[in-house]
XYZ file of C-alpha atoms in Angstrom:
554
model
C -0.136 0.460 0.082
C 3.164 2.626 1.035
C 4.684 1.454 -1.809
C 1.862 2.349 -4.095
C 1.395 5.985 -2.747
C 4.476 6.425 -3.571
C 4.179 5.324 -6.680
C 1.360 7.534 -7.575
C 2.927 11.059 -5.455
C 5.949 10.920 -8.000
C 4.054 9.863 -11.176
C 2.142 13.006 -9.700
C 5.079 15.562 -9.171
C 6.554 13.922 -12.482
C 3.157 15.485 -14.656
C 2.775 18.857 -12.994
C 6.584 19.991 -12.070
C 9.142 20.634 -15.037
C 12.000 21.904 -13.241
C 14.385 19.055 -11.981
C 16.004 21.470 -9.635
C 11.989 21.822 -7.947
C 11.710 18.183 -7.606
C 14.709 17.868 -6.187
C 13.707 20.565 -3.573
C 10.787 18.849 -3.212
C 11.637 15.402 -2.318
C 14.010 16.886 0.469
C 12.528 18.787 2.389
C 10.136 15.748 3.104
C 12.910 13.687 4.175
C 13.728 16.179 6.117
C 10.417 16.185 7.901
C 10.492 12.687 8.427
C 13.611 13.291 10.330
C 12.154 16.599 11.946
C 8.094 15.935 12.447
C 8.135 19.696 12.050
C 4.346 20.260 9.988
C 4.743 23.760 10.192
C 8.318 24.106 8.556
C 7.224 21.578 5.968
C 4.123 23.085 4.819
C 6.137 26.727 4.477
C 9.026 24.582 2.312
C 5.923 22.596 0.304
C 4.900 26.424 -0.965
C 8.372 27.700 -2.280
C 7.396 24.729 -4.685
C 3.702 24.311 -4.978
C 3.508 28.175 -5.994
C 1.140 28.206 -8.766
C -2.621 27.023 -8.892
C -2.172 23.753 -11.120
C 0.182 21.905 -8.861
C -2.072 22.388 -5.694
C -3.160 18.847 -6.183
C 0.174 17.882 -4.909
C -1.086 19.304 -1.102
C -3.611 16.387 -1.695
C -0.679 13.929 -3.063
C 1.528 14.230 0.090
C -1.137 13.831 2.369
C -1.003 10.013 2.586
C 2.707 10.441 3.211
C 2.036 12.244 6.270
C 1.506 10.319 9.740
C -2.104 10.094 10.366
C -1.841 11.719 13.655
C -0.340 14.699 11.928
C -2.622 14.948 9.019
C -5.751 17.394 11.021
C -2.752 19.700 11.335
C -1.593 19.148 7.658
C -5.077 20.245 6.542
C -5.249 22.771 8.612
C -2.106 24.323 7.561
C -2.698 23.689 3.964
C -4.807 26.170 1.381
C -8.098 24.481 0.987
C -9.146 24.759 -2.528
C -12.130 24.041 -4.144
C -13.775 21.696 -7.431
C -17.002 23.151 -6.885
C -18.687 26.307 -8.798
C -20.869 28.629 -6.117
C -23.200 31.477 -7.571
C -23.734 34.643 -5.141
C -25.962 37.371 -5.939
C -25.094 41.211 -5.177
C -26.261 44.537 -6.234
C -24.375 46.902 -7.976
C -26.827 49.965 -6.741
C -26.012 49.464 -3.073
C -24.815 52.365 -0.854
C -21.765 50.800 0.249
C -21.181 48.937 -3.689
C -20.177 45.617 -3.649
C -17.761 45.332 -1.145
C -14.353 43.620 -3.107
C -11.989 44.196 -5.027
C -10.822 41.939 -8.423
C -6.725 41.154 -9.951
C -6.258 39.579 -13.523
C -7.118 38.949 -16.734
C -6.402 38.207 -20.375
C -3.598 40.293 -20.527
C -1.724 38.871 -17.330
C -2.499 35.717 -18.823
C -4.763 34.658 -15.534
C -8.289 34.435 -14.487
C -9.695 36.996 -12.550
C -9.000 36.690 -8.734
C -11.184 38.413 -5.560
C -7.970 40.719 -4.459
C -9.730 42.094 -1.379
C -13.037 41.663 1.020
C -14.009 44.905 2.703
C -15.353 43.385 6.149
C -19.321 43.359 6.788
C -19.596 44.591 2.823
C -21.953 42.627 0.707
C -19.516 39.966 -0.923
C -18.421 38.924 2.453
C -21.631 38.516 3.840
C -22.388 36.363 0.583
C -19.591 33.826 1.886
C -16.996 35.317 -0.924
C -13.321 34.751 0.232
C -10.182 36.233 -0.756
C -8.791 33.829 -3.272
C -11.925 32.868 -4.990
C -11.354 32.883 -9.034
C -14.189 34.319 -10.375
C -15.306 32.558 -13.770
C -18.527 33.594 -15.104
C -20.258 37.270 -14.762
C -24.045 37.346 -15.636
C -23.454 34.431 -16.818
C -20.750 35.038 -19.671
C -17.377 33.141 -19.648
C -14.967 35.447 -18.439
C -12.126 33.794 -19.710
C -10.896 34.991 -22.833
C -11.724 38.847 -21.433
C -9.452 41.603 -20.294
C -9.560 43.175 -17.130
C -11.329 46.206 -18.279
C -14.044 43.902 -19.997
C -14.959 42.187 -16.724
C -15.294 45.645 -14.799
C -18.103 46.534 -18.093
C -19.314 44.076 -17.967
C -19.795 43.756 -14.189
C -21.950 46.940 -14.839
C -24.519 45.905 -17.190
C -26.643 44.766 -14.575
C -27.937 46.229 -11.434
C -27.821 42.800 -10.075
C -23.901 41.198 -11.018
C -23.956 36.910 -10.464
C -20.646 35.788 -9.966
C -20.072 32.389 -10.407
C -16.811 31.633 -7.386
C -14.824 28.573 -6.995
C -12.080 28.622 -4.309
C -8.379 28.636 -5.148
C -6.500 30.043 -1.842
C -4.220 31.982 -4.311
C -3.416 35.535 -5.793
C -1.927 36.450 -8.944
C 0.972 38.705 -8.713
C 2.058 41.005 -11.251
C 3.293 44.358 -11.228
C 4.426 45.002 -15.264
C 3.948 43.388 -18.573
C 7.625 42.084 -18.931
C 7.259 40.715 -15.387
C 6.396 36.724 -14.725
C 3.298 35.659 -13.052
C 3.807 35.068 -9.990
C 1.555 33.591 -6.896
C 1.344 33.812 -3.149
C -1.277 32.064 -1.109
C -4.137 34.040 0.702
C -2.322 33.832 4.001
C 0.589 35.410 2.767
C -1.057 38.272 1.081
C -2.356 40.154 4.165
C -5.409 42.044 2.854
C -7.070 44.531 5.292
C -10.216 46.450 4.198
C -11.944 49.491 5.735
C -15.609 49.123 6.365
C -17.139 51.379 3.989
C -17.312 50.548 -0.113
C -14.549 48.720 -1.699
C -14.103 49.968 -5.138
C -13.112 46.925 -8.194
C -9.705 48.092 -8.922
C -6.635 46.464 -10.835
C -4.907 44.164 -10.417
C -2.203 45.808 -7.404
C 0.666 43.642 -6.851
C 3.006 44.557 -4.238
C 4.427 40.726 -3.500
C 2.861 40.148 -0.283
C 2.801 43.744 1.191
C 0.318 44.949 2.862
C -2.692 47.246 1.592
C -5.198 48.573 3.518
C -7.722 51.463 2.151
C -8.089 54.093 3.830
C -10.280 57.244 3.459
C -9.409 61.053 4.146
C -11.771 64.953 4.593
C -10.063 67.134 2.857
C -10.948 71.046 3.249
C -9.095 73.086 0.831
C -10.685 76.383 2.240
C -8.026 78.736 3.442
C -4.899 77.162 1.608
C -2.955 76.695 -1.843
C -4.029 73.382 -3.199
C -3.615 69.428 -1.886
C -0.368 69.491 -2.433
C 0.044 66.103 -4.700
C 0.472 65.276 -7.989
C -1.153 62.387 -9.810
C -0.374 60.034 -12.799
C -2.175 57.270 -14.669
C -0.592 53.614 -14.488
C 0.322 51.999 -17.086
C -1.577 49.545 -18.913
C -0.950 46.513 -16.685
C -1.736 48.445 -13.390
C -4.152 50.928 -14.499
C -5.681 53.263 -12.482
C -4.808 56.508 -10.829
C -1.711 57.263 -8.485
C 0.195 59.948 -6.458
C 3.330 60.621 -7.575
C 3.996 63.284 -5.089
C 3.460 64.676 -2.484
C 4.755 68.234 -1.242
C 6.036 68.368 2.364
C 4.167 70.201 5.170
C 0.724 70.151 2.554
C -1.996 69.474 3.545
C -1.433 65.674 1.887
C 1.102 65.018 3.845
C -0.566 66.051 7.280
C -3.954 64.106 6.541
C -1.137 60.434 5.145
C -1.354 60.533 2.029
C 1.700 58.661 0.416
C 3.625 58.510 -3.098
C 2.116 55.191 -4.462
C -1.272 55.561 -2.753
C -3.917 54.287 -5.383
C -7.115 56.975 -5.463
C -10.345 54.540 -5.792
C -12.873 57.305 -4.845
C -13.738 61.196 -4.596
C -16.791 62.779 -3.802
C -18.195 59.576 -4.222
C -16.204 59.275 -7.994
C -14.953 56.002 -8.970
C -11.203 56.522 -10.006
C -10.922 53.076 -11.698
C -11.225 53.652 -14.659
C -11.192 57.451 -14.883
C -8.863 59.225 -17.307
C -5.827 61.564 -15.908
C -8.070 64.443 -17.551
C -11.181 63.578 -15.380
C -9.641 63.010 -12.455
C -7.918 66.177 -12.024
C -11.224 67.833 -13.067
C -13.196 65.566 -10.072
C -10.439 67.294 -7.955
C -10.549 70.838 -8.561
C -14.275 70.588 -8.473
C -14.735 71.186 -5.116
C -12.809 72.816 -2.074
C -14.525 69.844 -0.138
C -12.484 66.698 -0.660
C -13.890 63.178 0.413
C -10.520 60.449 -0.581
C -10.461 56.916 -0.440
C -7.025 55.433 -1.443
C -5.313 52.200 -1.609
C -2.180 52.581 0.531
C 0.903 51.706 -1.156
C -1.086 49.876 -3.757
C 1.030 51.579 -6.991
C 4.475 51.852 -4.977
C 6.409 49.667 -7.287
C 5.818 52.395 -9.454
C 7.486 55.299 -8.852
C 10.585 53.689 -6.967
C 14.081 55.197 -7.227
C 16.837 53.503 -8.236
C 18.479 53.000 -5.071
C 14.968 51.163 -3.844
C 14.581 49.303 -6.701
C 18.375 47.988 -6.330
C 17.241 47.056 -2.638
C 14.603 45.635 -3.645
C 16.948 43.696 -6.240
C 19.169 42.775 -3.163
C 16.406 41.577 -0.487
C 14.890 39.416 -3.887
C 18.709 37.720 -4.144
C 19.292 37.195 -0.417
C 15.750 35.603 -0.162
C 17.166 33.072 -3.300
C 20.461 32.540 -1.935
C 18.687 31.067 0.849
C 16.621 28.716 -0.627
C 19.494 27.138 -2.373
C 21.470 27.038 0.906
C 18.129 25.583 2.181
C 18.591 23.383 -0.808
C 22.079 22.333 0.466
C 21.095 21.242 3.347
C 18.975 19.108 2.451
C 20.816 17.351 0.216
C 23.967 17.233 2.138
C 20.968 15.402 5.017
C 19.672 13.599 1.444
C 23.504 11.952 1.523
C 23.065 11.221 5.658
C 20.437 9.605 5.377
C 21.024 7.122 1.831
C 24.268 6.602 4.169
C 21.994 5.253 7.104
C 19.719 3.547 4.482
C 22.633 1.594 3.403
C 23.859 1.071 7.161
C 20.008 -0.302 7.899
C 19.969 -2.626 4.758
C 23.348 -3.992 5.322
C 22.181 -4.534 8.871
C 18.953 -6.238 8.131
C 20.560 -8.295 5.529
C 22.826 -9.747 8.358
C 19.812 -10.231 10.798
C 17.897 -12.629 7.376
C 21.201 -14.369 7.290
C 20.758 -14.778 11.133
C 17.365 -15.544 11.153
C 18.260 -17.884 8.430
C 21.091 -20.113 10.204
C 19.189 -20.108 13.496
C 15.407 -21.485 11.657
C 18.526 -24.602 10.937
C 19.788 -25.254 14.209
C 16.536 -25.122 15.451
C 15.088 -27.443 12.117
C 18.019 -30.314 13.072
C 18.115 -29.701 16.889
C 14.292 -30.460 16.442
C 14.968 -33.302 14.554
C 17.322 -34.565 17.081
C 14.777 -34.798 19.800
C 12.271 -35.831 17.730
C 14.345 -38.614 16.761
C 15.503 -38.946 20.745
C 11.621 -39.103 21.973
C 11.019 -41.809 19.173
C 13.587 -43.581 20.841
C 12.729 -43.702 24.057
C 8.779 -44.073 22.930
C 10.234 -47.048 21.364
C 11.769 -48.257 24.253
C 9.379 -47.621 26.503
C 6.911 -49.975 24.737
C 8.932 -52.794 24.528
C 10.190 -52.491 28.153
C 5.748 -52.051 29.015
C 4.941 -55.148 26.753
C 7.832 -57.295 28.915
C 6.062 -55.610 31.640
C 2.595 -56.688 31.231
C 4.292 -60.417 30.476
C 5.522 -60.707 34.075
C 2.283 -59.978 35.539
C 0.381 -62.470 33.803
C -0.762 -65.782 35.436
C 2.096 -68.347 34.436
C 1.319 -72.676 35.040
C 3.092 -74.070 38.171
C 5.284 -76.864 37.008
C 4.516 -78.938 40.412
C 2.089 -77.573 42.843
C 4.968 -77.374 45.343
C 4.584 -74.731 47.854
C 4.929 -71.029 46.554
C 8.745 -69.391 47.221
C 10.027 -66.508 46.841
C 11.856 -66.557 43.490
C 14.646 -63.395 42.787
C 13.522 -61.159 39.666
C 13.961 -61.751 36.139
C 17.100 -60.849 34.332
C 15.821 -57.292 33.088
C 16.341 -56.909 29.514
C 19.067 -55.110 26.850
C 16.799 -52.019 27.393
C 16.591 -52.049 31.061
C 18.485 -48.499 31.702
C 16.551 -46.255 29.317
C 13.577 -47.860 31.361
C 15.407 -46.974 34.254
C 15.747 -43.390 32.842
C 12.148 -42.997 31.660
C 10.652 -44.791 35.192
C 12.456 -41.965 37.496
C 11.209 -39.032 34.648
C 7.587 -40.128 35.124
C 8.156 -40.580 38.668
C 9.372 -36.465 38.601
C 6.437 -35.639 36.435
C 4.458 -37.188 38.856
C 5.830 -35.717 41.795
C 6.143 -32.293 39.659
C 2.053 -33.059 39.541
C 1.603 -33.948 43.210
C 3.776 -30.811 44.324
C 2.420 -28.075 42.117
C 4.960 -27.613 39.028
C 7.701 -25.498 38.872
C 6.774 -21.995 36.937
C 10.013 -20.203 36.361
C 13.206 -22.376 35.619
C 15.201 -20.995 38.458
C 19.106 -21.912 37.122
C 18.343 -20.124 33.612
C 20.899 -17.319 33.019
C 19.903 -14.791 30.588
C 23.518 -13.234 29.910
C 23.580 -16.889 28.415
C 21.076 -15.585 25.108
C 20.367 -11.796 25.613
C 23.242 -8.866 25.505
C 22.775 -6.702 28.017
C 21.341 -3.852 25.955
C 18.741 -6.883 25.165
C 18.105 -7.262 29.424
C 18.263 -3.980 30.053
C 17.881 -4.473 33.909
C 14.027 -6.553 33.046
C 13.238 -9.726 34.938
C 14.023 -12.230 32.633
C 12.503 -15.278 33.111
C 13.156 -19.415 31.484
C 9.093 -21.001 31.554
C 8.269 -24.464 30.310
C 4.768 -24.633 29.480
C 2.887 -27.599 29.489
C 1.852 -28.267 26.132
C -2.171 -29.159 26.955
C -4.612 -28.513 24.033
C -3.482 -24.711 22.610
C -1.591 -22.296 23.995
C -3.620 -19.359 23.363
C -1.662 -16.814 23.506
C -1.864 -13.107 21.863
C 1.293 -11.012 20.718
C 1.763 -8.445 18.996
C 4.129 -5.477 17.748
C 7.002 -6.923 16.226
C 10.724 -4.931 15.416
C 9.000 -2.862 12.859
C 6.227 -1.922 14.901
C 5.741 1.120 17.137
C 6.460 -1.379 20.211
C 9.500 -2.212 18.691
C 9.734 -5.743 20.456
C 7.278 -8.958 20.465
C 4.434 -8.314 23.826
C 2.290 -10.300 24.586
C -1.201 -8.276 24.378
C -3.592 -10.978 25.788
C -3.360 -14.548 27.782
C -7.014 -16.411 27.059
C -8.552 -18.402 29.977
C -8.292 -22.074 29.919
C -5.252 -22.445 27.308
C -2.213 -24.074 28.577
C -0.406 -19.994 29.555
C -2.782 -19.268 31.594
C -3.771 -22.713 33.175
C 1.150 -22.577 33.657
C 0.303 -18.839 35.322
C 3.203 -17.302 34.380
C 3.124 -15.100 31.899
C 1.006 -12.293 31.153
C 0.471 -9.497 28.897
C 2.430 -7.142 28.623
C 5.392 -9.238 28.967
C 7.703 -9.214 26.241
C 8.470 -12.645 23.646
C 12.291 -12.918 23.867
C 12.739 -16.492 22.909
C 11.066 -19.592 22.229
C 12.585 -23.523 22.300
C 15.885 -21.776 22.034
C 15.191 -19.275 18.813
C 15.239 -15.714 19.805
C 12.614 -13.509 18.663
C 14.012 -10.181 19.970
C 14.454 -8.280 16.056
C 11.508 -10.628 14.303
C 8.607 -9.139 12.579
C 4.992 -9.879 14.300
C 4.410 -12.188 11.289
C 7.829 -14.052 12.241
C 6.850 -14.293 15.425
C 3.681 -15.454 15.705
C 5.075 -18.791 13.090
C 7.481 -19.584 15.122
C 5.887 -20.169 18.091
C 2.981 -22.447 16.001
C 6.694 -23.775 14.995
C 7.493 -24.334 18.725
C 4.130 -25.481 19.906
C 2.895 -27.447 16.737
C 6.630 -30.020 16.816
C 6.950 -33.056 19.130
C 7.740 -33.046 22.433
C 5.585 -31.982 25.463
C 6.709 -29.303 26.509
C 7.923 -25.983 25.152
C 10.567 -23.590 26.852
C 9.939 -19.454 26.569
C 11.715 -16.694 27.693
C 10.013 -13.472 28.937
C 10.992 -10.484 29.889
C 8.565 -9.733 32.601
C 6.730 -6.083 32.279
C 4.472 -4.031 34.829
C 1.079 -3.700 33.207
C 0.697 -0.417 33.891
C 4.534 0.713 31.847
C 2.538 -1.564 29.484
C -0.670 0.380 29.098
C 1.304 3.550 28.866
C 3.419 2.118 26.410
C 0.766 1.016 23.538
C -1.714 3.427 24.095
C -2.420 5.006 21.037
C -5.188 7.892 19.911
C-alpha cells in the first residue's frame, strides 16, 4: 500500500513539475520533515515549490505520506480549495458598493481573482473569500476577457451574478515584462475598511499589506492639496499619487507616494483617465478621498529602492539555495544510514536463516530421541505386562520367593524413563515449577537487550492450545514482540507465569528480539506444533501499568 502511494505521488510530481531542481527540493523537504516531524516548516517549504494553482493537487498527493497523527494539522495548514462552483448575487446599486476588489485578466495570463473583501460588505456577507476565482459574470464566461472588459461586464446590470470557486491563491504581476507569480492567501494580508471598496485593477505588492483609507480634505483657505497624480500603465490601470509636497495638507492627513485613489466624493476613479481625475479633484473645495495605501508604490521607486528590492530578492534566492544545499547534505547522510540499515537487515536475515536451520536440526534430534525412548518404553512396558500375567505352575509345590528375572537389554533406558515419570508425577503432586531457577539470561542475550529487566525461562506443558496472543514486532511502534492477551483455559493460562505486557524474547532456543510480528507468530506456532510435551518460553517481565502506557494510541 505504501509503495502504491509513493508511486502515485512521484507520478503526480512528474506530471505537474518540469523543473528538476524543484523536484529535488520537494523530495528533500519531505525527507527533512520525516526526520524533524516539524509540520509547519514542511508546509512553508512546500509552498516554495507548490507556487501556482495547477500544482495545488500536490498537497492532496502528499497527505497520505504524512503520519496519521499529523494529518488534521496538515489539513489546517494547507490551502483549502474547492472544485465546485458557487453562485452569488450582488446589488451594484448598494450604497456601499459590491464590497470587493479583483485582480487579473487575460492580459496578465491568468483568470480573475478576488484580492480584497470589505469587512461586513456585500461580498463578505454572501460568503465570498479572498482567493476566489471568478469564472462567470452574469452568465458569461470571462476566461478570454481582459481586466477592463470584466469591469464593463459587471456594470451592465444592477444585479451582478458571480460564479466562483475557491483557489486560495492570488496572482502577482506588476508589469507586462515581469513573469506571473502567485501568492497564497495567508501570505497576502489584505485588510479592508468598513466602507465601500471599489473594484480595483491588479495591485500587486509582492505580499505587502494593502489597506483602504478614507481622508477628508477642506481646501478653504489653502493653496491646494499639495499632491501630483499619474495614470498607471496598461497592466496596472488607475490613478496614483506620484508626489506629495512636504508640509502640505495631503502630507498632514497621511497621503503617500504610491497610494491609489479609488474614489473622490463618490466618483469611482478605477477607470477614469488623468484629465477627468484632475477635473474631479478641482471641482470642489471639500474632498472625501478613498485610497489604497501603497497599491502602486513599485511604480514610483527610485533606482536605489529598486536596487534594494533586487538585493532582498537575491538574499531570498541565496537562502533558498542554502536550504537546498543543507537538504542535499541531509539526503546524503540519510542514504548512508539507509545503506547501513539495509546491511544490518541482511545480516539479521542471514542470522535468522541460520537460527532456523539450527532449530530444525535440533528438533530432528529431539524427535528422533523421543521416538527411540517411546519405542524402548513400549518394549519395556510390553515385557512388564507379560510378567504380571498368570503362569502355569510346574508342580503343586508350596509357593516360594524367587529372585526377579534378569533385566532386558533396555533396562537402563527403562530406568531413566521411569525416573522421569516419577519426577513428573511428583511435580504434579507438589505443583509444577513456573520458572526455571538456574536460567542465566546473559547466556542468550546482551545486556542491552535485557536492559535490567527480570528475564525468566518458562516451561509450559502442551495441553490443548497455547492460547496466547502477541502484537508489535521489530517493525512496529513497540519495537518488540509483546503478549497482548492470555486466554482463559489455555496452556499459557494454566501455567500462570505469563501475563499481558510481557515481552517474548525466545521460544525453544530461537531468539525473537529482532523479528516481525508475522515471524514471531510463525515461530510460536512451529514450536507448539513440533514434537515433545513441553515448550520453553523466555520472557521479560513487564509491569502491566508500564505496558499500558507504552502501547496506548490516540
